[in-house]
Short mmCIF file of C-alpha atoms and ligand atoms in Angstrom, two decimals:
data_model
loop_
_atom_site.label_atom_id
_atom_site.label_comp_id
_atom_site.label_asym_id
_atom_site.label_seq_id
_atom_site.Cartn_x
_atom_site.Cartn_y
_atom_site.Cartn_z
CA UNK A 419 -65.04 94.84 138.25
CA UNK A 420 -67.88 93.30 140.28
CA UNK A 421 -67.45 90.01 142.15
CA UNK A 422 -69.68 88.09 139.77
CA UNK A 423 -67.69 89.15 136.74
CA UNK A 424 -64.41 88.37 138.55
CA UNK A 425 -65.59 84.83 139.42
CA UNK A 426 -66.72 84.28 135.87
CA UNK A 427 -63.28 85.28 134.52
CA UNK A 428 -61.54 83.02 137.00
CA UNK A 429 -63.75 80.11 135.94
CA UNK A 430 -63.00 80.84 132.30
CA UNK A 431 -59.22 80.91 132.89
CA UNK A 432 -59.37 77.65 134.84
CA UNK A 433 -61.41 76.05 132.07
CA UNK A 434 -58.85 77.18 129.46
CA UNK A 435 -55.94 75.84 131.52
CA UNK A 436 -57.70 72.50 131.85
CA UNK A 437 -58.24 72.42 128.09
CA UNK A 438 -54.57 73.18 127.41
CA UNK A 439 -53.51 70.40 129.78
CA UNK A 440 -55.88 67.97 128.11
CA UNK A 441 -54.60 68.92 124.64
CA UNK A 442 -51.05 68.43 125.83
CA UNK A 443 -51.96 64.96 127.14
CA UNK A 444 -53.69 64.02 123.87
CA UNK A 445 -50.78 65.33 121.83
CA UNK A 446 -48.27 63.27 123.80
CA UNK A 447 -50.44 60.16 123.62
CA UNK A 448 -50.89 60.51 119.85
CA UNK A 449 -47.22 61.12 119.33
CA UNK A 450 -46.33 57.99 121.39
CA UNK A 451 -48.89 55.91 119.46
CA UNK A 452 -47.59 57.12 116.10
CA UNK A 453 -44.02 56.35 117.15
CA UNK A 454 -44.98 52.83 118.30
CA UNK A 455 -46.88 52.25 115.07
CA UNK A 456 -43.92 53.24 112.93
CA UNK A 457 -41.61 51.04 114.98
CA UNK A 458 -43.96 48.08 114.39
CA UNK A 459 -44.13 48.86 110.70
CA UNK A 460 -40.35 48.91 110.40
CA UNK A 461 -40.08 45.52 112.14
CA UNK A 462 -42.52 43.99 109.66
CA UNK A 463 -41.03 45.53 106.57
CA UNK A 464 -42.02 42.52 104.47
CA UNK A 465 -45.68 43.44 104.92
CA UNK A 466 -45.28 47.14 104.55
CA UNK A 467 -44.60 48.62 101.19
CA UNK A 468 -43.70 52.08 102.46
CA UNK A 469 -40.22 53.27 101.44
CA UNK A 470 -37.81 53.52 104.37
CA UNK A 471 -37.06 57.15 103.54
CA UNK A 472 -40.74 57.88 104.15
CA UNK A 473 -40.61 56.12 107.53
CA UNK A 474 -37.48 58.00 108.45
CA UNK A 475 -39.20 61.23 107.54
CA UNK A 476 -42.15 60.29 109.76
CA UNK A 477 -39.79 59.51 112.65
CA UNK A 478 -37.98 62.75 112.14
CA UNK A 479 -41.22 64.70 112.00
CA UNK A 480 -42.47 63.19 115.25
CA UNK A 481 -39.16 63.78 117.00
CA UNK A 482 -39.16 67.33 115.71
CA UNK A 483 -42.70 68.00 116.95
CA UNK A 484 -41.90 66.47 120.33
CA UNK A 485 -38.74 68.48 120.70
CA UNK A 486 -40.35 71.71 119.50
CA UNK A 487 -43.09 71.25 122.08
CA UNK A 488 -40.54 70.60 124.85
CA UNK A 489 -38.32 73.50 123.81
CA UNK A 490 -41.28 75.90 123.86
CA UNK A 491 -42.10 74.71 127.36
CA UNK A 492 -38.47 75.09 128.38
CA UNK A 493 -38.51 78.73 127.24
CA UNK A 494 -41.76 79.45 129.10
CA UNK A 495 -40.60 77.73 132.28
CA UNK A 496 -37.06 79.16 132.35
CA UNK A 497 -35.37 75.79 132.10
CA UNK A 498 -32.28 77.11 130.33
CA UNK A 499 -29.18 78.07 132.30
CA UNK A 500 -25.80 79.40 131.32
CA UNK A 501 -22.55 77.91 132.51
CA UNK A 502 -19.32 79.80 131.96
CA UNK A 503 -15.89 78.57 130.96
CA UNK A 504 -13.06 80.88 132.02
CA UNK A 505 -10.48 82.22 129.59
CA UNK A 506 -6.94 82.37 130.99
CA UNK A 507 -4.64 85.17 129.85
CA UNK A 508 -1.48 83.10 129.36
CA UNK A 509 0.88 86.07 129.66
CA UNK A 510 -0.58 87.58 132.88
CA UNK A 511 -1.99 84.39 134.43
CA UNK A 512 -5.32 86.14 135.08
CA UNK A 513 -8.83 85.09 134.16
CA UNK A 514 -9.81 87.81 131.69
CA UNK A 515 -13.19 86.55 130.59
CA UNK A 516 -15.61 83.67 130.33
CA UNK A 517 -17.60 82.01 127.56
CA UNK A 518 -21.33 81.48 128.11
CA UNK A 519 -22.38 77.91 127.27
CA UNK A 520 -26.05 77.01 127.39
CA UNK A 521 -27.46 74.02 129.28
CA UNK A 522 -31.03 72.78 129.61
CA UNK A 523 -32.09 71.77 133.10
CA UNK A 524 -34.72 69.17 132.38
CA UNK A 525 -36.18 66.87 135.03
CA UNK A 526 -32.99 66.73 137.12
CA UNK A 527 -30.81 66.26 134.06
CA UNK A 528 -28.48 68.80 132.55
CA UNK A 529 -28.66 68.59 128.77
CA UNK A 530 -25.76 69.82 126.64
CA UNK A 531 -26.22 72.08 123.61
CA UNK A 532 -25.43 69.44 121.00
CA UNK A 533 -28.60 67.59 122.02
CA UNK A 534 -31.01 70.50 121.49
CA UNK A 535 -29.41 73.41 119.60
CA UNK A 536 -29.79 71.68 116.17
CA UNK A 537 -33.50 71.25 116.88
CA UNK A 538 -33.86 74.80 118.12
CA UNK A 539 -32.24 75.94 114.87
CA UNK A 540 -34.49 73.77 112.73
CA UNK A 541 -37.65 75.06 114.42
CA UNK A 542 -36.50 78.70 114.54
CA UNK A 543 -36.78 78.73 118.36
CA UNK A 544 -33.07 79.52 118.48
CA UNK A 545 -33.96 83.17 117.88
CA UNK A 546 -35.84 83.36 121.18
CA UNK A 547 -33.30 81.19 123.02
CA UNK A 548 -30.39 83.16 121.55
CA UNK A 549 -31.91 86.46 122.64
CA UNK A 550 -32.23 85.12 126.16
CA UNK A 551 -28.57 83.98 126.09
CA UNK A 552 -27.37 87.45 125.03
CA UNK A 553 -29.41 89.22 127.74
CA UNK A 554 -28.51 86.77 130.49
CA UNK A 555 -24.78 86.77 129.63
CA UNK A 556 -24.73 90.61 129.64
CA UNK A 557 -26.60 90.70 132.96
CA UNK A 558 -24.18 88.20 134.50
CA UNK A 559 -21.09 90.03 133.28
CA UNK A 560 -22.41 93.31 134.73
CA UNK A 561 -22.95 91.49 138.04
CA UNK A 562 -19.29 90.35 138.01
CA UNK A 563 -18.23 93.95 137.34
CA UNK A 564 -20.33 95.18 140.24
CA UNK A 565 -18.65 92.58 142.45
CA UNK A 566 -15.29 94.18 141.64
CA UNK A 567 -14.21 92.01 138.68
CA UNK A 568 -14.23 94.91 136.22
CA UNK A 569 -11.76 93.31 133.81
CA UNK A 570 -13.98 90.30 132.97
CA UNK A 571 -15.54 90.08 129.52
CA UNK A 572 -18.20 87.64 128.39
CA UNK A 573 -18.37 85.69 125.11
CA UNK A 574 -21.60 84.51 123.53
CA UNK A 575 -21.91 81.88 120.80
CA UNK A 576 -24.18 82.91 117.93
CA UNK A 577 -26.12 80.53 115.73
CA UNK A 578 -26.07 81.08 111.93
CA UNK A 579 -29.81 81.74 112.11
CA UNK A 580 -29.36 84.52 114.66
CA UNK A 581 -26.63 86.01 112.52
CA UNK A 582 -28.98 86.18 109.55
CA UNK A 583 -31.70 87.64 111.75
CA UNK A 584 -32.42 91.25 110.75
CA UNK A 585 -32.60 92.79 114.21
CA UNK A 586 -29.51 91.19 115.82
CA UNK A 587 -27.95 94.61 116.24
CA UNK A 588 -31.06 95.96 117.99
CA UNK A 589 -31.26 92.91 120.27
CA UNK A 590 -27.67 93.49 121.34
CA UNK A 591 -28.04 97.25 121.80
CA UNK A 592 -31.15 96.58 123.86
CA UNK A 593 -29.42 93.96 126.05
CA UNK A 594 -26.49 96.31 126.69
CA UNK A 595 -28.82 99.21 127.51
CA UNK A 596 -30.98 97.14 129.84
CA UNK A 597 -28.06 95.64 131.75
CA UNK A 598 -25.72 98.62 131.64
CA UNK A 599 -22.83 96.48 130.35
CA UNK A 600 -20.25 98.33 128.29
CA UNK A 601 -20.04 97.03 124.66
CA UNK A 602 -16.29 96.44 125.03
CA UNK A 603 -17.03 93.71 127.59
CA UNK A 604 -19.08 91.68 125.12
CA UNK A 605 -17.59 89.32 122.55
CA UNK A 606 -19.57 87.40 119.93
CA UNK A 607 -18.35 84.00 118.71
CA UNK A 608 -19.11 83.11 115.09
CA UNK A 609 -17.84 80.31 112.90
CA UNK A 610 -16.06 80.62 109.58
CA UNK A 611 -19.04 79.10 107.78
CA UNK A 612 -21.35 81.76 109.17
CA UNK A 613 -19.37 84.69 107.79
CA UNK A 614 -18.62 82.99 104.48
CA UNK A 615 -22.23 82.01 103.70
CA UNK A 616 -23.23 85.56 102.77
CA UNK A 617 -19.96 87.49 102.95
CA UNK A 618 -21.37 90.86 101.85
CA UNK A 619 -24.10 90.81 104.44
CA UNK A 620 -21.69 89.46 107.08
CA UNK A 621 -19.26 92.32 106.45
CA UNK A 622 -22.07 94.86 106.98
CA UNK A 623 -23.38 93.25 110.17
CA UNK A 624 -19.90 92.81 111.64
CA UNK A 625 -18.96 96.41 110.85
CA UNK A 626 -22.09 97.68 112.66
CA UNK A 627 -21.32 95.50 115.68
CA UNK A 628 -17.70 96.57 115.76
CA UNK A 629 -18.70 100.22 115.51
CA UNK A 630 -20.67 99.69 118.72
CA UNK A 631 -17.44 98.51 120.38
CA UNK A 632 -18.33 94.81 120.49
CA UNK A 633 -15.55 92.27 119.82
CA UNK A 634 -15.83 89.55 117.20
CA UNK A 635 -14.24 86.15 117.53
CA UNK A 636 -13.97 83.26 115.04
CA UNK A 637 -14.74 80.02 116.86
CA UNK A 638 -13.37 76.57 115.92
CA UNK A 639 -10.81 78.20 113.63
CA UNK A 640 -9.14 75.74 111.27
CA UNK A 641 -12.05 73.30 111.22
CA UNK A 642 -14.04 74.80 108.37
CA UNK A 643 -13.20 77.15 105.59
CA UNK A 644 -9.97 77.09 103.62
CA UNK A 645 -9.99 80.68 102.32
CA UNK A 646 -8.15 83.08 104.60
CA UNK A 647 -8.90 86.28 102.73
CA UNK A 648 -11.92 86.95 104.95
CA UNK A 649 -9.56 87.59 107.87
CA UNK A 650 -8.44 90.77 106.11
CA UNK A 651 -11.86 91.83 104.84
CA UNK A 652 -13.89 91.33 108.04
CA UNK A 653 -13.47 93.29 111.27
CA UNK A 654 -12.38 90.40 113.49
CA UNK A 655 -10.59 90.66 116.85
CA UNK A 656 -9.84 87.08 117.87
CA UNK A 657 -9.24 83.59 116.45
CA UNK A 658 -10.10 80.58 118.59
CA UNK A 659 -8.02 77.63 117.44
CA UNK A 660 -10.24 74.54 117.27
CA UNK A 661 -9.71 72.10 120.12
CA UNK A 662 -8.90 69.28 117.70
CA UNK A 663 -5.46 70.83 116.99
CA UNK A 664 -4.74 71.52 120.66
CA UNK A 665 -5.79 68.08 121.88
CA UNK A 666 -3.51 66.46 119.32
CA UNK A 667 -0.55 68.79 119.89
CA UNK A 668 1.56 66.06 121.47
CA UNK A 669 0.39 63.31 119.13
CA UNK A 670 1.95 64.55 115.92
CA UNK A 671 4.09 67.39 114.64
CA UNK A 672 1.53 68.50 112.06
CA UNK A 673 -0.88 69.78 114.73
CA UNK A 674 1.93 71.63 116.47
CA UNK A 675 2.98 73.18 113.14
CA UNK A 676 -0.60 74.30 112.37
CA UNK A 677 -1.08 75.73 115.87
CA UNK A 678 2.13 77.77 115.82
CA UNK A 679 1.40 78.93 112.25
CA UNK A 680 -2.10 80.11 113.23
CA UNK A 681 -0.72 82.02 116.24
CA UNK A 682 1.88 83.69 114.05
CA UNK A 683 -0.64 84.48 111.28
CA UNK A 684 -3.08 85.97 113.79
CA UNK A 685 -0.44 88.17 115.40
CA UNK A 686 0.70 89.44 112.00
CA UNK A 687 -2.90 90.46 111.36
CA UNK A 688 -3.18 92.10 114.80
CA UNK A 689 -5.61 89.47 116.04
CA UNK A 690 -5.55 87.78 119.42
CA UNK A 691 -5.53 83.99 119.74
CA UNK A 692 -7.43 81.71 122.10
CA UNK A 693 -6.56 78.00 122.25
CA UNK A 694 -9.61 75.86 123.09
CA UNK A 695 -9.56 72.40 124.66
CA UNK A 696 -6.36 72.80 126.71
CA UNK A 697 -6.24 69.74 128.95
CA UNK A 698 -2.56 69.26 129.91
CA UNK A 699 0.33 71.30 131.32
CA UNK A 700 2.40 70.33 128.25
CA UNK A 701 -0.17 71.88 125.94
CA UNK A 702 -0.20 75.06 128.03
CA UNK A 703 3.62 75.24 127.94
CA UNK A 704 3.62 74.81 124.18
CA UNK A 705 1.08 77.63 123.84
CA UNK A 706 2.99 79.88 126.22
CA UNK A 707 6.27 79.22 124.35
CA UNK A 708 4.53 80.14 121.10
CA UNK A 709 3.07 83.39 122.54
CA UNK A 710 -0.56 82.30 122.38
CA UNK A 711 -2.66 84.94 124.18
CA UNK A 712 -5.40 82.93 125.90
CA UNK A 713 -6.18 79.35 126.90
CA UNK A 714 -9.49 77.69 127.61
CA UNK A 715 -9.98 74.07 128.59
CA UNK A 716 -10.46 71.54 131.34
CA UNK A 717 -6.91 72.17 132.65
CA UNK A 718 -8.03 75.64 133.73
CA UNK A 719 -11.65 74.75 134.42
CA UNK A 720 -14.67 73.00 132.97
CA UNK A 721 -17.69 75.26 132.30
CA UNK A 722 -19.04 76.22 135.74
CA UNK A 723 -21.93 78.06 137.36
CA UNK A 724 -21.55 81.86 137.42
CA UNK A 725 -20.55 82.18 141.10
CA UNK A 726 -17.61 79.82 140.53
CA UNK A 727 -16.14 82.28 138.02
CA UNK A 728 -15.75 84.79 140.84
CA UNK A 729 -13.90 82.22 142.97
CA UNK A 730 -11.70 81.12 140.06
CA UNK A 731 -10.84 84.72 139.15
CA UNK A 732 -9.71 85.44 142.72
CA UNK A 733 -7.75 82.18 142.87
CA UNK A 734 -5.86 82.77 139.60
CA UNK A 735 -5.27 86.45 140.27
CA UNK A 736 -3.78 85.66 143.70
CA UNK A 737 -1.41 82.98 142.46
CA UNK A 738 0.46 85.36 140.14
P1 C2E B 425 -17.83 75.87 121.40
O1 C2E B 425 -18.35 77.26 121.40
O2 C2E B 425 -16.66 75.58 120.54
O3 C2E B 425 -17.55 75.52 122.93
C1 C2E B 425 -16.53 74.68 123.36
C2 C2E B 425 -17.06 73.32 123.76
O4 C2E B 425 -15.94 72.51 124.13
C3 C2E B 425 -17.97 73.35 124.96
O5 C2E B 425 -18.88 72.27 124.83
C4 C2E B 425 -17.00 73.08 126.12
O6 C2E B 425 -17.62 72.52 127.25
C5 C2E B 425 -16.08 72.06 125.46
N1 C2E B 425 -14.74 72.09 126.08
C6 C2E B 425 -14.11 73.12 126.66
N2 C2E B 425 -12.90 72.77 127.09
C7 C2E B 425 -12.72 71.48 126.77
C8 C2E B 425 -11.64 70.54 126.99
O7 C2E B 425 -10.60 70.85 127.54
N3 C2E B 425 -11.85 69.28 126.49
C9 C2E B 425 -12.99 68.92 125.86
N4 C2E B 425 -13.11 67.67 125.42
N5 C2E B 425 -14.03 69.78 125.65
C10 C2E B 425 -13.88 71.04 126.11
P2 C2E B 425 -20.46 72.48 125.02
O8 C2E B 425 -20.73 73.38 126.18
O9 C2E B 425 -21.10 71.14 125.00
O10 C2E B 425 -20.85 73.31 123.73
C11 C2E B 425 -20.78 72.73 122.46
C12 C2E B 425 -21.10 73.75 121.40
O11 C2E B 425 -22.47 74.18 121.49
C13 C2E B 425 -20.30 75.05 121.52
O12 C2E B 425 -19.00 74.85 120.97
C14 C2E B 425 -21.15 76.02 120.73
O13 C2E B 425 -20.89 75.90 119.36
C15 C2E B 425 -22.55 75.50 121.00
N6 C2E B 425 -23.18 76.37 122.02
C16 C2E B 425 -23.00 76.41 123.36
N7 C2E B 425 -23.76 77.36 123.92
C17 C2E B 425 -24.43 77.97 122.91
C18 C2E B 425 -25.38 79.06 122.84
O14 C2E B 425 -25.72 79.72 123.84
N8 C2E B 425 -25.86 79.38 121.60
C19 C2E B 425 -25.47 78.71 120.47
N9 C2E B 425 -26.00 79.08 119.27
N10 C2E B 425 -24.59 77.70 120.49
C20 C2E B 425 -24.08 77.33 121.70
MG1 MG B 426 -17.53 79.04 121.42
MG1 MG B 427 -15.14 76.22 119.77
#
């Protein structure tokens, strides 16, 4: 390419970048103006004959557009990070695995999933974000293995939209192939609602994933669906008892009864049990006395950066 042509291309790229920046500025200005206008209109509702549901819709639309725009930028600029919460094997006292929990590093703030995952699901961006989570979690787990922590597994939370996505299996196969992680070290966390929405399809997808050697876990167990028959029909490995029951273990006998019944039910079905939200020694003792397999919660550790999992694993493994 001659120098003249090269300069021309550079100029063209710079001009396009400037245009994008200008469009971004205009978009943000318009969105702020529209928001201010709607706020004014709501304050003077006597003058405005627009139904409040319409105004709410407008608000929602603007928020959605704003968020979509920011989420797209966050994907492009690698603003997402994964923190990991360790899973304690109650019987051996070792850290056996960790759950990947997404955070958004945005302008010196760390945003938690509840503040952006619903929007990512609504806009469909969760597919892209979810793919990144799967790849990054596999890569990180392989790194732990290479550092000598071969027994660690990693769990990834799936969104219902990802679960309905046609090529989930390919995405996972690809992530495992690219990172070299063995399928047995990967666990997927789904909720009861996700598998019960389209049970026939769910059974097929789960069977394919299990055939690959991947483990399936039901998150927030006890919070959603009342039918238990799916536990027999679907290839599930683990139940995670919802933290509500664990956090209220000491408050009333009903939560203790449900927790011990779930542990017993799971073991009869050859499933393992994780208790989430363990915050006190008393809760851990109760779980140990009732032969619960794993515990997760602030008592063991809050979700931490990946390097801290290495330190925690060594610390727990030494103390037993
Ligand atoms: P989850 O999968 O049930 O994760 C457990 C949540 O409980 C986490 O909140 C964790 O920080 C919190 N937690 C753990 N131990 C304790 C405890 O002892 N006490 C209390 N009070 N809380 C505890 P977090 O990280 O804010 O995640 C919230 C939810 O967001 C997750 O619930 C999961 O459903 C979703 N999520 C997180 N990461 C991802 C992701 O990568 N993809 C998708 N689709 N969803 C995600
Ligand atoms: Mg989870
Ligand atoms: Mg949970």
